PDB file of C-alpha atoms and ligand atoms in Angstrom:
ATOM      1  CA  MET A 254      33.633 -19.775 -26.693  1.00  0.00           C
ATOM      2  CA  THR A 255      33.926 -17.858 -23.413  1.00  0.00           C
ATOM      3  CA  PHE A 256      30.860 -16.745 -21.527  1.00  0.00           C
ATOM      4  CA  THR A 257      29.757 -15.884 -17.802  1.00  0.00           C
ATOM      5  CA  LEU A 258      26.815 -17.191 -16.072  1.00  0.00           C
ATOM      6  CA  PRO A 259      24.690 -14.566 -14.167  1.00  0.00           C
ATOM      7  CA  GLY A 260      25.888 -14.211 -10.464  1.00  0.00           C
ATOM      8  CA  THR A 261      22.447 -14.410  -9.415  1.00  0.00           C
ATOM      9  CA  LEU A 262      21.818 -17.685 -11.152  1.00  0.00           C
ATOM     10  CA  LEU A 263      25.198 -19.069  -9.577  1.00  0.00           C
ATOM     11  CA  ALA A 264      23.619 -18.053  -6.165  1.00  0.00           C
ATOM     12  CA  TYR A 265      20.960 -20.712  -6.558  1.00  0.00           C
ATOM     13  CA  ALA A 266      23.783 -23.078  -5.137  1.00  0.00           C
ATOM     14  CA  ASP A 267      22.487 -22.114  -1.861  1.00  0.00           C
ATOM     15  CA  ARG A 268      19.297 -24.111  -2.682  1.00  0.00           C
ATOM     16  CA  GLY A 269      21.143 -27.394  -1.864  1.00  0.00           C
ATOM     17  CA  PRO A 270      23.887 -29.659  -3.060  1.00  0.00           C
ATOM     18  CA  ASP A 271      21.872 -30.948  -6.145  1.00  0.00           C
ATOM     19  CA  TRP A 272      21.707 -27.190  -7.394  1.00  0.00           C
ATOM     20  CA  ALA A 273      25.388 -26.714  -6.689  1.00  0.00           C
ATOM     21  CA  THR A 274      26.206 -29.907  -8.743  1.00  0.00           C
ATOM     22  CA  TRP A 275      23.978 -28.864 -11.535  1.00  0.00           C
ATOM     23  CA  LEU A 276      25.357 -25.293 -11.674  1.00  0.00           C
ATOM     24  CA  ASP A 277      28.913 -26.923 -11.487  1.00  0.00           C
ATOM     25  CA  GLY A 278      28.200 -28.836 -14.667  1.00  0.00           C
ATOM     26  CA  LEU A 279      26.196 -26.210 -16.506  1.00  0.00           C
ATOM     27  CA  PRO A 280      29.296 -24.221 -18.502  1.00  0.00           C
ATOM     28  CA  GLY A 281      30.282 -27.638 -19.704  1.00  0.00           C
ATOM     29  CA  VAL A 282      26.852 -28.473 -21.025  1.00  0.00           C
ATOM     30  CA  VAL A 283      26.396 -25.076 -22.413  1.00  0.00           C
ATOM     31  CA  ARG A 284      29.835 -25.472 -24.208  1.00  0.00           C
ATOM     32  CA  GLY A 285      28.669 -28.681 -25.670  1.00  0.00           C
ATOM     33  CA  LEU A 286      25.253 -27.468 -26.885  1.00  0.00           C
ATOM     34  CA  LEU A 287      26.716 -24.276 -28.551  1.00  0.00           C
ATOM     35  CA  GLU A 288      29.034 -26.560 -30.449  1.00  0.00           C
ATOM     36  CA  GLU A 289      26.823 -29.368 -31.435  1.00  0.00           C
ATOM     37  CA  TRP A 290      23.883 -27.087 -32.350  1.00  0.00           C
ATOM     38  CA  GLU A 291      26.496 -24.563 -34.294  1.00  0.00           C
ATOM     39  CA  LEU A 292      25.176 -21.573 -31.948  1.00  0.00           C
ATOM     40  CA  THR A 293      27.080 -18.270 -31.419  1.00  0.00           C
ATOM     41  CA  LEU A 294      26.481 -16.188 -28.520  1.00  0.00           C
ATOM     42  CA  ASP A 295      24.592 -13.105 -29.178  1.00  0.00           C
ATOM     43  CA  GLY A 296      24.342 -11.053 -25.811  1.00  0.00           C
ATOM     44  CA  PRO A 297      24.217 -11.508 -21.993  1.00  0.00           C
ATOM     45  CA  ALA A 298      22.639 -14.426 -20.438  1.00  0.00           C
ATOM     46  CA  THR A 299      19.701 -14.227 -18.160  1.00  0.00           C
ATOM     47  CA  HIS A 300      17.473 -16.554 -16.141  1.00  0.00           C
ATOM     48  CA  GLY A 301      14.281 -17.156 -14.290  1.00  0.00           C
ATOM     49  CA  ARG A 302      13.750 -19.217 -11.235  1.00  0.00           C
ATOM     50  CA  THR A 303      14.745 -22.498 -12.942  1.00  0.00           C
ATOM     51  CA  ALA A 304      16.593 -22.021 -16.155  1.00  0.00           C
ATOM     52  CA  LEU A 305      19.438 -20.392 -17.872  1.00  0.00           C
ATOM     53  CA  VAL A 306      18.553 -18.443 -21.110  1.00  0.00           C
ATOM     54  CA  MET A 307      21.152 -17.278 -23.396  1.00  0.00           C
ATOM     55  CA  PRO A 308      20.402 -15.278 -26.589  1.00  0.00           C
ATOM     56  CA  VAL A 309      22.271 -17.038 -29.502  1.00  0.00           C
ATOM     57  CA  ARG A 310      22.362 -17.013 -33.255  1.00  0.00           C
ATOM     58  CA  THR A 311      21.875 -20.148 -35.522  1.00  0.00           C
ATOM     59  CA  SER A 312      24.298 -21.095 -38.096  1.00  0.00           C
ATOM     60  CA  ALA A 313      21.753 -19.521 -40.590  1.00  0.00           C
ATOM     61  CA  GLY A 314      21.826 -16.255 -38.565  1.00  0.00           C
ATOM     62  CA  ASP A 315      18.473 -16.554 -36.819  1.00  0.00           C
ATOM     63  CA  ALA A 316      17.867 -14.932 -33.439  1.00  0.00           C
ATOM     64  CA  ALA A 317      17.226 -17.657 -30.797  1.00  0.00           C
ATOM     65  CA  VAL A 318      17.684 -18.460 -27.197  1.00  0.00           C
ATOM     66  CA  LEU A 319      19.116 -21.458 -25.599  1.00  0.00           C
ATOM     67  CA  LYS A 320      17.334 -22.372 -22.449  1.00  0.00           C
ATOM     68  CA  VAL A 321      18.885 -25.048 -20.184  1.00  0.00           C
ATOM     69  CA  GLY A 322      16.744 -25.908 -17.220  1.00  0.00           C
ATOM     70  CA  TRP A 323      16.740 -27.281 -13.812  1.00  0.00           C
ATOM     71  CA  PRO A 324      15.873 -31.007 -14.267  1.00  0.00           C
ATOM     72  CA  HIS A 325      12.523 -31.300 -12.491  1.00  0.00           C
ATOM     73  CA  GLY A 326       9.384 -33.321 -13.115  1.00  0.00           C
ATOM     74  CA  ALA A 327       7.110 -30.218 -13.699  1.00  0.00           C
ATOM     75  CA  ALA A 328       9.203 -29.019 -16.675  1.00  0.00           C
ATOM     76  CA  GLU A 329       9.838 -32.713 -17.934  1.00  0.00           C
ATOM     77  CA  HIS A 330       7.297 -32.121 -20.844  1.00  0.00           C
ATOM     78  CA  GLU A 331       8.136 -28.639 -21.717  1.00  0.00           C
ATOM     79  CA  ALA A 332       9.373 -29.721 -25.242  1.00  0.00           C
ATOM     80  CA  LEU A 333       6.457 -31.911 -26.050  1.00  0.00           C
ATOM     81  CA  ALA A 334       4.038 -29.124 -25.357  1.00  0.00           C
ATOM     82  CA  LEU A 335       6.003 -26.598 -27.393  1.00  0.00           C
ATOM     83  CA  GLN A 336       6.157 -28.971 -30.117  1.00  0.00           C
ATOM     84  CA  ARG A 337       2.215 -29.652 -30.069  1.00  0.00           C
ATOM     85  CA  TRP A 338       1.547 -25.811 -30.104  1.00  0.00           C
ATOM     86  CA  GLY A 339       3.875 -25.325 -33.167  1.00  0.00           C
ATOM     87  CA  GLY A 340       4.375 -21.682 -32.460  1.00  0.00           C
ATOM     88  CA  ARG A 341       0.587 -21.071 -32.080  1.00  0.00           C
ATOM     89  CA  GLY A 342       0.040 -18.921 -28.832  1.00  0.00           C
ATOM     90  CA  ALA A 343       3.625 -20.099 -27.611  1.00  0.00           C
ATOM     91  CA  VAL A 344       7.199 -19.625 -28.386  1.00  0.00           C
ATOM     92  CA  ARG A 345       8.211 -21.740 -31.338  1.00  0.00           C
ATOM     93  CA  LEU A 346      10.723 -24.864 -30.497  1.00  0.00           C
ATOM     94  CA  LEU A 347      13.569 -25.006 -32.978  1.00  0.00           C
ATOM     95  CA  ARG A 348      15.350 -28.075 -31.335  1.00  0.00           C
ATOM     96  CA  ALA A 349      15.455 -29.773 -28.101  1.00  0.00           C
ATOM     97  CA  ASP A 350      17.506 -32.294 -25.981  1.00  0.00           C
ATOM     98  CA  PRO A 351      15.532 -33.772 -23.070  1.00  0.00           C
ATOM     99  CA  HIS A 352      18.752 -35.355 -21.595  1.00  0.00           C
ATOM    100  CA  ARG A 353      20.363 -32.243 -21.048  1.00  0.00           C
ATOM    101  CA  TRP A 354      17.163 -30.430 -20.144  1.00  0.00           C
ATOM    102  CA  ALA A 355      18.009 -27.927 -23.124  1.00  0.00           C
ATOM    103  CA  LEU A 356      15.668 -26.216 -25.631  1.00  0.00           C
ATOM    104  CA  LEU A 357      16.608 -23.884 -28.571  1.00  0.00           C
ATOM    105  CA  LEU A 358      13.597 -21.345 -28.753  1.00  0.00           C
ATOM    106  CA  GLU A 359      12.809 -18.623 -31.204  1.00  0.00           C
ATOM    107  CA  ARG A 360      13.934 -15.251 -29.772  1.00  0.00           C
ATOM    108  CA  LEU A 361      11.136 -13.224 -28.372  1.00  0.00           C
ATOM    109  CA  GLY A 362      11.102  -9.540 -27.259  1.00  0.00           C
ATOM    110  CA  ASP A 363      12.134  -8.281 -23.817  1.00  0.00           C
ATOM    111  CA  GLU A 364       8.595  -7.028 -23.010  1.00  0.00           C
ATOM    112  CA  ASP A 365       6.333  -9.216 -20.819  1.00  0.00           C
ATOM    113  CA  LEU A 366       3.061  -8.461 -19.294  1.00  0.00           C
ATOM    114  CA  THR A 367       4.385  -7.473 -15.825  1.00  0.00           C
ATOM    115  CA  GLU A 368       3.996  -3.680 -16.666  1.00  0.00           C
ATOM    116  CA  HIS A 369       0.685  -3.774 -18.432  1.00  0.00           C
ATOM    117  CA  TRP A 370      -2.468  -2.887 -16.654  1.00  0.00           C
ATOM    118  CA  ASP A 371      -3.642  -6.197 -15.032  1.00  0.00           C
ATOM    119  CA  LEU A 372      -7.083  -6.274 -16.737  1.00  0.00           C
ATOM    120  CA  GLN A 373      -5.563  -5.807 -20.036  1.00  0.00           C
ATOM    121  CA  ALA A 374      -3.108  -8.615 -19.379  1.00  0.00           C
ATOM    122  CA  CYS A 375      -5.806 -10.846 -18.227  1.00  0.00           C
ATOM    123  CA  GLU A 376      -7.718 -10.313 -21.735  1.00  0.00           C
ATOM    124  CA  ILE A 377      -4.672 -10.946 -23.444  1.00  0.00           C
ATOM    125  CA  VAL A 378      -4.036 -14.144 -21.526  1.00  0.00           C
ATOM    126  CA  ALA A 379      -7.635 -15.072 -22.063  1.00  0.00           C
ATOM    127  CA  GLY A 380      -7.118 -14.888 -25.760  1.00  0.00           C
ATOM    128  CA  LEU A 381      -4.004 -17.239 -25.424  1.00  0.00           C
ATOM    129  CA  TYR A 382      -5.946 -19.891 -23.517  1.00  0.00           C
ATOM    130  CA  GLY A 383      -8.288 -20.206 -26.430  1.00  0.00           C
ATOM    131  CA  ARG A 384      -4.989 -21.014 -28.534  1.00  0.00           C
ATOM    132  CA  LEU A 385      -3.151 -23.212 -26.043  1.00  0.00           C
ATOM    133  CA  HIS A 386      -6.052 -25.340 -24.920  1.00  0.00           C
ATOM    134  CA  VAL A 387      -5.875 -28.047 -27.578  1.00  0.00           C
ATOM    135  CA  ALA A 388      -5.764 -31.877 -27.179  1.00  0.00           C
ATOM    136  CA  ALA A 389      -2.979 -32.957 -25.093  1.00  0.00           C
ATOM    137  CA  PRO A 390      -0.252 -35.224 -26.465  1.00  0.00           C
ATOM    138  CA  PRO A 391      -0.865 -38.696 -24.641  1.00  0.00           C
ATOM    139  CA  GLN A 392       2.407 -38.701 -22.984  1.00  0.00           C
ATOM    140  CA  LEU A 393       1.510 -36.123 -20.656  1.00  0.00           C
ATOM    141  CA  ARG A 394       0.748 -36.541 -16.834  1.00  0.00           C
ATOM    142  CA  LEU A 395      -2.786 -36.239 -15.931  1.00  0.00           C
ATOM    143  CA  LEU A 396      -4.329 -33.789 -13.808  1.00  0.00           C
ATOM    144  CA  SER A 397      -6.576 -36.171 -12.234  1.00  0.00           C
ATOM    145  CA  ALA A 398      -3.798 -38.171 -10.967  1.00  0.00           C
ATOM    146  CA  GLN A 399      -2.422 -34.957  -9.322  1.00  0.00           C
ATOM    147  CA  ALA A 400      -5.845 -34.151  -7.880  1.00  0.00           C
ATOM    148  CA  ALA A 401      -6.198 -37.571  -6.182  1.00  0.00           C
ATOM    149  CA  ARG A 402      -2.640 -37.002  -4.800  1.00  0.00           C
ATOM    150  CA  TRP A 403      -3.749 -33.660  -3.372  1.00  0.00           C
ATOM    151  CA  VAL A 404      -6.659 -35.357  -1.645  1.00  0.00           C
ATOM    152  CA  GLU A 405      -4.261 -37.377   0.184  1.00  0.00           C
ATOM    153  CA  GLU A 406      -1.610 -34.535   0.897  1.00  0.00           C
ATOM    154  CA  LEU A 407      -4.499 -32.131   2.060  1.00  0.00           C
ATOM    155  CA  GLY A 408      -5.446 -34.810   4.623  1.00  0.00           C
ATOM    156  CA  ALA A 409      -2.122 -34.131   6.456  1.00  0.00           C
ATOM    157  CA  LEU A 410      -3.029 -30.330   7.144  1.00  0.00           C
ATOM    158  CA  ASP A 411      -4.713 -30.635  10.559  1.00  0.00           C
ATOM    159  CA  ARG A 412      -6.816 -28.238  12.366  1.00  0.00           C
ATOM    160  CA  SER A 413      -3.683 -26.615  13.882  1.00  0.00           C
ATOM    161  CA  ALA A 414      -2.395 -25.623  10.630  1.00  0.00           C
ATOM    162  CA  PRO A 415      -2.511 -21.633  10.156  1.00  0.00           C
ATOM    163  CA  VAL A 416      -5.309 -21.894   7.446  1.00  0.00           C
ATOM    164  CA  PRO A 417      -9.121 -21.923   7.903  1.00  0.00           C
ATOM    165  CA  HIS A 418      -9.659 -25.702   8.336  1.00  0.00           C
ATOM    166  CA  ARG A 419     -13.207 -25.185   6.389  1.00  0.00           C
ATOM    167  CA  LEU A 420     -11.455 -23.934   3.468  1.00  0.00           C
ATOM    168  CA  VAL A 421      -8.956 -26.944   3.554  1.00  0.00           C
ATOM    169  CA  GLU A 422     -11.845 -29.182   3.657  1.00  0.00           C
ATOM    170  CA  GLN A 423     -13.474 -27.421   0.858  1.00  0.00           C
ATOM    171  CA  ALA A 424     -10.470 -27.777  -1.203  1.00  0.00           C
ATOM    172  CA  ARG A 425     -10.264 -31.434  -0.439  1.00  0.00           C
ATOM    173  CA  SER A 426     -13.715 -32.333  -1.331  1.00  0.00           C
ATOM    174  CA  LEU A 427     -13.180 -30.352  -4.668  1.00  0.00           C
ATOM    175  CA  ALA A 428     -10.060 -32.030  -5.488  1.00  0.00           C
ATOM    176  CA  ARG A 429     -11.851 -35.439  -4.770  1.00  0.00           C
ATOM    177  CA  SER A 430     -14.523 -34.701  -7.292  1.00  0.00           C
ATOM    178  CA  PHE A 431     -12.075 -33.540  -9.971  1.00  0.00           C
ATOM    179  CA  ALA A 432      -9.973 -36.595  -9.262  1.00  0.00           C
ATOM    180  CA  THR A 433     -12.844 -38.856 -10.822  1.00  0.00           C
ATOM    181  CA  ASP A 434     -14.369 -36.304 -13.304  1.00  0.00           C
ATOM    182  CA  PRO A 435     -13.559 -37.138 -16.933  1.00  0.00           C
ATOM    183  CA  ALA A 436     -13.297 -33.548 -17.848  1.00  0.00           C
ATOM    184  CA  THR A 437     -10.455 -33.059 -15.730  1.00  0.00           C
ATOM    185  CA  ASP A 438      -8.022 -34.707 -18.253  1.00  0.00           C
ATOM    186  CA  GLY A 439      -7.592 -34.431 -22.077  1.00  0.00           C
ATOM    187  CA  THR A 440      -6.694 -30.741 -22.669  1.00  0.00           C
ATOM    188  CA  LEU A 441      -3.110 -29.370 -22.971  1.00  0.00           C
ATOM    189  CA  VAL A 442      -2.922 -26.868 -20.030  1.00  0.00           C
ATOM    190  CA  HIS A 443       0.191 -24.596 -19.606  1.00  0.00           C
ATOM    191  CA  THR A 444      -0.244 -24.518 -15.657  1.00  0.00           C
ATOM    192  CA  ASP A 445       2.104 -21.581 -14.921  1.00  0.00           C
ATOM    193  CA  LEU A 446       0.905 -18.869 -17.184  1.00  0.00           C
ATOM    194  CA  HIS A 447       1.513 -15.801 -15.254  1.00  0.00           C
ATOM    195  CA  PHE A 448       2.426 -12.267 -16.278  1.00  0.00           C
ATOM    196  CA  ALA A 449       6.283 -12.851 -16.716  1.00  0.00           C
ATOM    197  CA  ASN A 450       5.628 -15.973 -18.707  1.00  0.00           C
ATOM    198  CA  VAL A 451       3.971 -14.091 -21.660  1.00  0.00           C
ATOM    199  CA  LEU A 452       6.346 -12.252 -23.962  1.00  0.00           C
ATOM    200  CA  ALA A 453       5.806 -10.018 -26.972  1.00  0.00           C
ATOM    201  CA  ALA A 454       6.891 -11.472 -30.209  1.00  0.00           C
ATOM    202  CA  ALA A 455      10.177  -9.993 -31.418  1.00  0.00           C
ATOM    203  CA  GLU A 456      10.259  -6.432 -32.903  1.00  0.00           C
ATOM    204  CA  GLY A 457       9.256  -6.255 -36.363  1.00  0.00           C
ATOM    205  CA  GLU A 458       6.354  -8.665 -35.902  1.00  0.00           C
ATOM    206  CA  ASP A 459       2.757  -7.756 -35.315  1.00  0.00           C
ATOM    207  CA  GLU A 460       2.897  -5.646 -31.959  1.00  0.00           C
ATOM    208  CA  ARG A 461       0.111  -7.347 -30.679  1.00  0.00           C
ATOM    209  CA  ALA A 462       1.435 -10.710 -30.832  1.00  0.00           C
ATOM    210  CA  TRP A 463       2.063 -12.327 -27.552  1.00  0.00           C
ATOM    211  CA  ARG A 464       3.495 -15.933 -26.879  1.00  0.00           C
ATOM    212  CA  ALA A 465       3.307 -18.075 -23.959  1.00  0.00           C
ATOM    213  CA  ILE A 466       6.736 -19.325 -22.404  1.00  0.00           C
ATOM    214  CA  ASP A 467       7.956 -21.832 -19.683  1.00  0.00           C
ATOM    215  CA  PRO A 468       4.946 -24.313 -19.741  1.00  0.00           C
ATOM    216  CA  LYS A 469       4.939 -26.913 -16.951  1.00  0.00           C
ATOM    217  CA  PRO A 470       2.222 -28.937 -19.137  1.00  0.00           C
ATOM    218  CA  LEU A 471      -0.283 -31.201 -18.002  1.00  0.00           C
ATOM    219  CA  SER A 472      -3.124 -33.148 -19.521  1.00  0.00           C
ATOM    220  CA  GLY A 473      -5.839 -31.229 -17.883  1.00  0.00           C
ATOM    221  CA  ASP A 474      -8.687 -29.014 -17.851  1.00  0.00           C
ATOM    222  CA  PRO A 475      -8.798 -25.343 -19.161  1.00  0.00           C
ATOM    223  CA  HIS A 476     -10.485 -24.288 -16.071  1.00  0.00           C
ATOM    224  CA  TYR A 477      -7.253 -24.996 -14.127  1.00  0.00           C
ATOM    225  CA  GLU A 478      -5.187 -22.381 -15.818  1.00  0.00           C
ATOM    226  CA  LEU A 479      -6.413 -19.291 -13.673  1.00  0.00           C
ATOM    227  CA  ALA A 480      -4.783 -19.309 -10.471  1.00  0.00           C
ATOM    228  CA  PRO A 481      -1.221 -17.888 -11.636  1.00  0.00           C
ATOM    229  CA  MET A 482      -2.840 -14.939 -12.848  1.00  0.00           C
ATOM    230  CA  LEU A 483      -4.665 -14.184  -9.670  1.00  0.00           C
ATOM    231  CA  LEU A 484      -1.891 -14.806  -7.318  1.00  0.00           C
ATOM    232  CA  ASN A 485       1.048 -13.099  -9.160  1.00  0.00           C
ATOM    233  CA  ARG A 486       1.262  -9.257  -8.845  1.00  0.00           C
ATOM    234  CA  TYR A 487      -0.848  -9.608  -5.462  1.00  0.00           C
ATOM    235  CA  GLY A 488       0.667  -6.160  -4.682  1.00  0.00           C
ATOM    236  CA  ASP A 489      -1.202  -4.578  -7.270  1.00  0.00           C
ATOM    237  CA  TYR A 490      -4.450  -5.344  -5.475  1.00  0.00           C
ATOM    238  CA  ALA A 491      -3.644  -2.837  -2.632  1.00  0.00           C
ATOM    239  CA  GLY A 492      -6.508  -1.736  -0.944  1.00  0.00           C
ATOM    240  CA  ARG A 493      -9.222  -3.347  -3.199  1.00  0.00           C
ATOM    241  CA  LEU A 494      -8.361  -7.171  -2.843  1.00  0.00           C
ATOM    242  CA  ARG A 495     -11.874  -8.363  -3.227  1.00  0.00           C
ATOM    243  CA  ASP A 496     -12.767  -6.589  -6.159  1.00  0.00           C
ATOM    244  CA  GLY A 497      -9.258  -6.534  -7.750  1.00  0.00           C
ATOM    245  CA  VAL A 498      -9.280 -10.581  -7.603  1.00  0.00           C
ATOM    246  CA  ARG A 499     -12.671 -10.688  -8.792  1.00  0.00           C
ATOM    247  CA  ASP A 500     -12.078  -8.167 -11.756  1.00  0.00           C
ATOM    248  CA  ARG A 501      -8.899 -10.489 -12.980  1.00  0.00           C
ATOM    249  CA  PHE A 502     -11.105 -13.641 -12.398  1.00  0.00           C
ATOM    250  CA  PHE A 503     -14.076 -12.440 -14.641  1.00  0.00           C
ATOM    251  CA  ALA A 504     -11.877 -10.871 -17.073  1.00  0.00           C
ATOM    252  CA  LEU A 505     -10.133 -14.433 -17.583  1.00  0.00           C
ATOM    253  CA  VAL A 506     -13.345 -16.235 -17.442  1.00  0.00           C
ATOM    254  CA  ASP A 507     -15.406 -14.105 -19.769  1.00  0.00           C
ATOM    255  CA  GLY A 508     -12.575 -13.496 -22.211  1.00  0.00           C
ATOM    256  CA  ALA A 509     -11.848 -17.187 -22.581  1.00  0.00           C
ATOM    257  CA  GLY A 510     -15.605 -18.265 -22.321  1.00  0.00           C
ATOM    258  CA  LEU A 511     -14.983 -20.528 -19.208  1.00  0.00           C
ATOM    259  CA  ASP A 512     -17.486 -21.779 -16.818  1.00  0.00           C
ATOM    260  CA  GLU A 513     -17.375 -19.577 -13.766  1.00  0.00           C
ATOM    261  CA  ASP A 514     -18.074 -22.391 -11.138  1.00  0.00           C
ATOM    262  CA  ARG A 515     -15.435 -24.805 -12.427  1.00  0.00           C
ATOM    263  CA  ALA A 516     -12.868 -22.105 -12.738  1.00  0.00           C
ATOM    264  CA  ARG A 517     -13.512 -20.596  -9.129  1.00  0.00           C
ATOM    265  CA  ALA A 518     -13.345 -24.462  -7.811  1.00  0.00           C
ATOM    266  CA  TRP A 519      -9.805 -24.970  -9.408  1.00  0.00           C
ATOM    267  CA  VAL A 520      -8.705 -21.568  -7.883  1.00  0.00           C
ATOM    268  CA  VAL A 521      -9.798 -22.697  -4.364  1.00  0.00           C
ATOM    269  CA  VAL A 522      -7.850 -26.070  -4.959  1.00  0.00           C
ATOM    270  CA  ARG A 523      -4.752 -24.521  -6.167  1.00  0.00           C
ATOM    271  CA  ALA A 524      -4.588 -21.760  -3.585  1.00  0.00           C
ATOM    272  CA  VAL A 525      -4.950 -24.236  -0.746  1.00  0.00           C
ATOM    273  CA  VAL A 526      -2.584 -26.671  -2.414  1.00  0.00           C
ATOM    274  CA  ASN A 527       0.089 -23.810  -2.439  1.00  0.00           C
ATOM    275  CA  VAL A 528      -0.603 -23.085   1.199  1.00  0.00           C
ATOM    276  CA  LYS A 529      -0.062 -26.974   1.857  1.00  0.00           C
ATOM    277  CA  GLY A 530       3.232 -26.708  -0.145  1.00  0.00           C
ATOM    278  CA  GLU A 531       4.449 -23.779   1.897  1.00  0.00           C
ATOM    279  CA  LEU A 532       3.378 -25.377   5.282  1.00  0.00           C
ATOM    280  CA  LEU A 533       4.301 -29.008   4.602  1.00  0.00           C
ATOM    281  CA  GLU A 534       7.135 -29.031   1.988  1.00  0.00           C
ATOM    282  CA  SER A 535       9.237 -25.809   2.657  1.00  0.00           C
ATOM    283  CA  ALA A 536      12.005 -25.439   5.041  1.00  0.00           C
ATOM    284  CA  ALA A 537      11.077 -21.647   5.528  1.00  0.00           C
ATOM    285  CA  PRO A 538       7.216 -21.424   4.920  1.00  0.00           C
ATOM    286  CA  ASP A 539       6.686 -17.998   2.972  1.00  0.00           C
ATOM    287  CA  LYS A 540       4.144 -16.117   5.404  1.00  0.00           C
ATOM    288  CA  ASP A 541       3.030 -13.714   2.386  1.00  0.00           C
ATOM    289  CA  SER A 542       2.550 -16.330   0.018  1.00  0.00           C
ATOM    290  CA  ILE A 543       0.233 -18.167   2.529  1.00  0.00           C
ATOM    291  CA  THR A 544      -1.743 -15.063   3.395  1.00  0.00           C
ATOM    292  CA  ALA A 545      -2.099 -14.084  -0.458  1.00  0.00           C
ATOM    293  CA  SER A 546      -3.246 -17.746  -1.240  1.00  0.00           C
ATOM    294  CA  ILE A 547      -5.891 -17.706   1.555  1.00  0.00           C
ATOM    295  CA  ALA A 548      -7.142 -14.316   0.556  1.00  0.00           C
ATOM    296  CA  VAL A 549      -7.554 -15.274  -3.000  1.00  0.00           C
ATOM    297  CA  ALA A 550      -9.185 -18.463  -2.396  1.00  0.00           C
ATOM    298  CA  LYS A 551     -11.832 -16.306  -0.156  1.00  0.00           C
ATOM    299  CA  ALA A 552     -12.112 -13.512  -2.559  1.00  0.00           C
ATOM    300  CA  VAL A 553     -13.144 -15.584  -5.624  1.00  0.00           C
ATOM    301  CA  GLN A 554     -15.877 -17.077  -3.312  1.00  0.00           C
ATOM    302  CA  ASP A 555     -17.175 -13.917  -1.594  1.00  0.00           C
TER     303      ASP A 555
HETATM  304  N1  LIG B1152      12.225 -17.314 -26.147  1.00  0.00           N
HETATM  305  C1  LIG B1152      12.737 -16.189 -25.124  1.00  0.00           C
HETATM  306  N2  LIG B1152      13.155 -15.281 -25.933  1.00  0.00           N
HETATM  307  C2  LIG B1152      13.611 -14.230 -25.202  1.00  0.00           C
HETATM  308  N3  LIG B1152      13.632 -14.274 -23.914  1.00  0.00           N
HETATM  309  C3  LIG B1152      13.255 -15.235 -23.322  1.00  0.00           C
HETATM  310  C4  LIG B1152      12.830 -16.516 -24.084  1.00  0.00           C
HETATM  311  N4  LIG B1152      12.534 -17.459 -23.256  1.00  0.00           N
HETATM  312  C5  LIG B1152      12.968 -17.062 -22.114  1.00  0.00           C
HETATM  313  N5  LIG B1152      13.450 -15.926 -21.901  1.00  0.00           N
HETATM  314  C6  LIG B1152      13.576 -14.911 -20.766  1.00  0.00           C
HETATM  315  O1  LIG B1152      14.316 -15.725 -19.977  1.00  0.00           O
HETATM  316  C7  LIG B1152      13.592 -15.791 -18.553  1.00  0.00           C
HETATM  317  C8  LIG B1152      13.411 -17.296 -18.081  1.00  0.00           C
HETATM  318  O2  LIG B1152      12.897 -18.170 -18.884  1.00  0.00           O
HETATM  319  P1  LIG B1152      11.765 -18.970 -18.512  1.00  0.00           P
HETATM  320  O3  LIG B1152      11.521 -19.810 -19.584  1.00  0.00           O
HETATM  321  O4  LIG B1152      10.560 -18.210 -18.142  1.00  0.00           O
HETATM  322  O5  LIG B1152      12.413 -19.941 -17.319  1.00  0.00           O
HETATM  323  P2  LIG B1152      12.131 -20.219 -15.740  1.00  0.00           P
HETATM  324  O6  LIG B1152      11.811 -21.404 -15.635  1.00  0.00           O
HETATM  325  O7  LIG B1152      13.792 -19.975 -15.249  1.00  0.00           O
HETATM  326  O8  LIG B1152      11.296 -19.085 -15.329  1.00  0.00           O
HETATM  327  C9  LIG B1152      12.201 -15.191 -18.867  1.00  0.00           C
HETATM  328  O9  LIG B1152      11.471 -14.602 -18.103  1.00  0.00           O
HETATM  329  C10 LIG B1152      12.591 -14.226 -20.181  1.00  0.00           C
HETATM  330  O10 LIG B1152      13.107 -13.045 -19.492  1.00  0.00           O
HETATM  331 MG1  LIG B1153       9.423 -18.332 -16.260  1.00  0.00          MG
END
């Protein structure tokens, strides 16, 4: 079977030798999966920031997609989470091979939430929280352990870092209390639920059916989930940043029946952790992302 990988995906070889090696091996991996899983290609491949996604047909003729992801820890338990959801609120998993980081998924529609009015999108996503936030499978990593790590890592942001030190101290103290709070673990959370990771169910189904894709799952706290919905589509806030952030925040909190203070605390922690990631772990810190994260952490507290 002949196919071409998207040039924009192949360009990820720039990210480093690990990526180049993975991309080199990818055509062979895809060929093997198509053969073993008896799939035929059914349209041009696409991709996100970490995975190749190819529309395929199963031997029974069903429309599906083959997703082969870049091997990284955050995506490790994607199949486990999708299996736990069983198609309720999330894309249905048909088959998985963790060794090749490969998933066969039901095919959803092309439409995501990036073109919707942001508050309507927040209402839809708040509805998804209710379906996705079930008891976590025991194999998942614990959010409390991540919070404990962040307490240490945020300590490396000294006063000279271009972020208000008071905000860093606040995030650190919140992370410290989350790290020992029993309510921090136990619920299956998606952790990357933003506008582009919610797709409409395929044509012919109920037009109001939306499904989450692309989880980076943890055993966590439902209140942890909001930050990606406030940080993405940042440009849409335009001249009304404070109110825009707060409108989305309350649409999510009210729509999902969450505790306002706890949700706010996690937004602050996650926003400051983003800043830490840019400043301490990125070769070329993204100034816009730093500015946006600081602005969102402030706006939810104003
Ligand atoms: N089940 C699906 N049906 C249709 N399109 C999909 C499906 N899963 C993913 N896609 C498309 O592929 C893109 C990348 O997939 P995603 O799972 O989000 O991986 P990434 O980690 O690269 O963001 C999505 O933004 C979407 O356009
Ligand atoms: Mg994605």
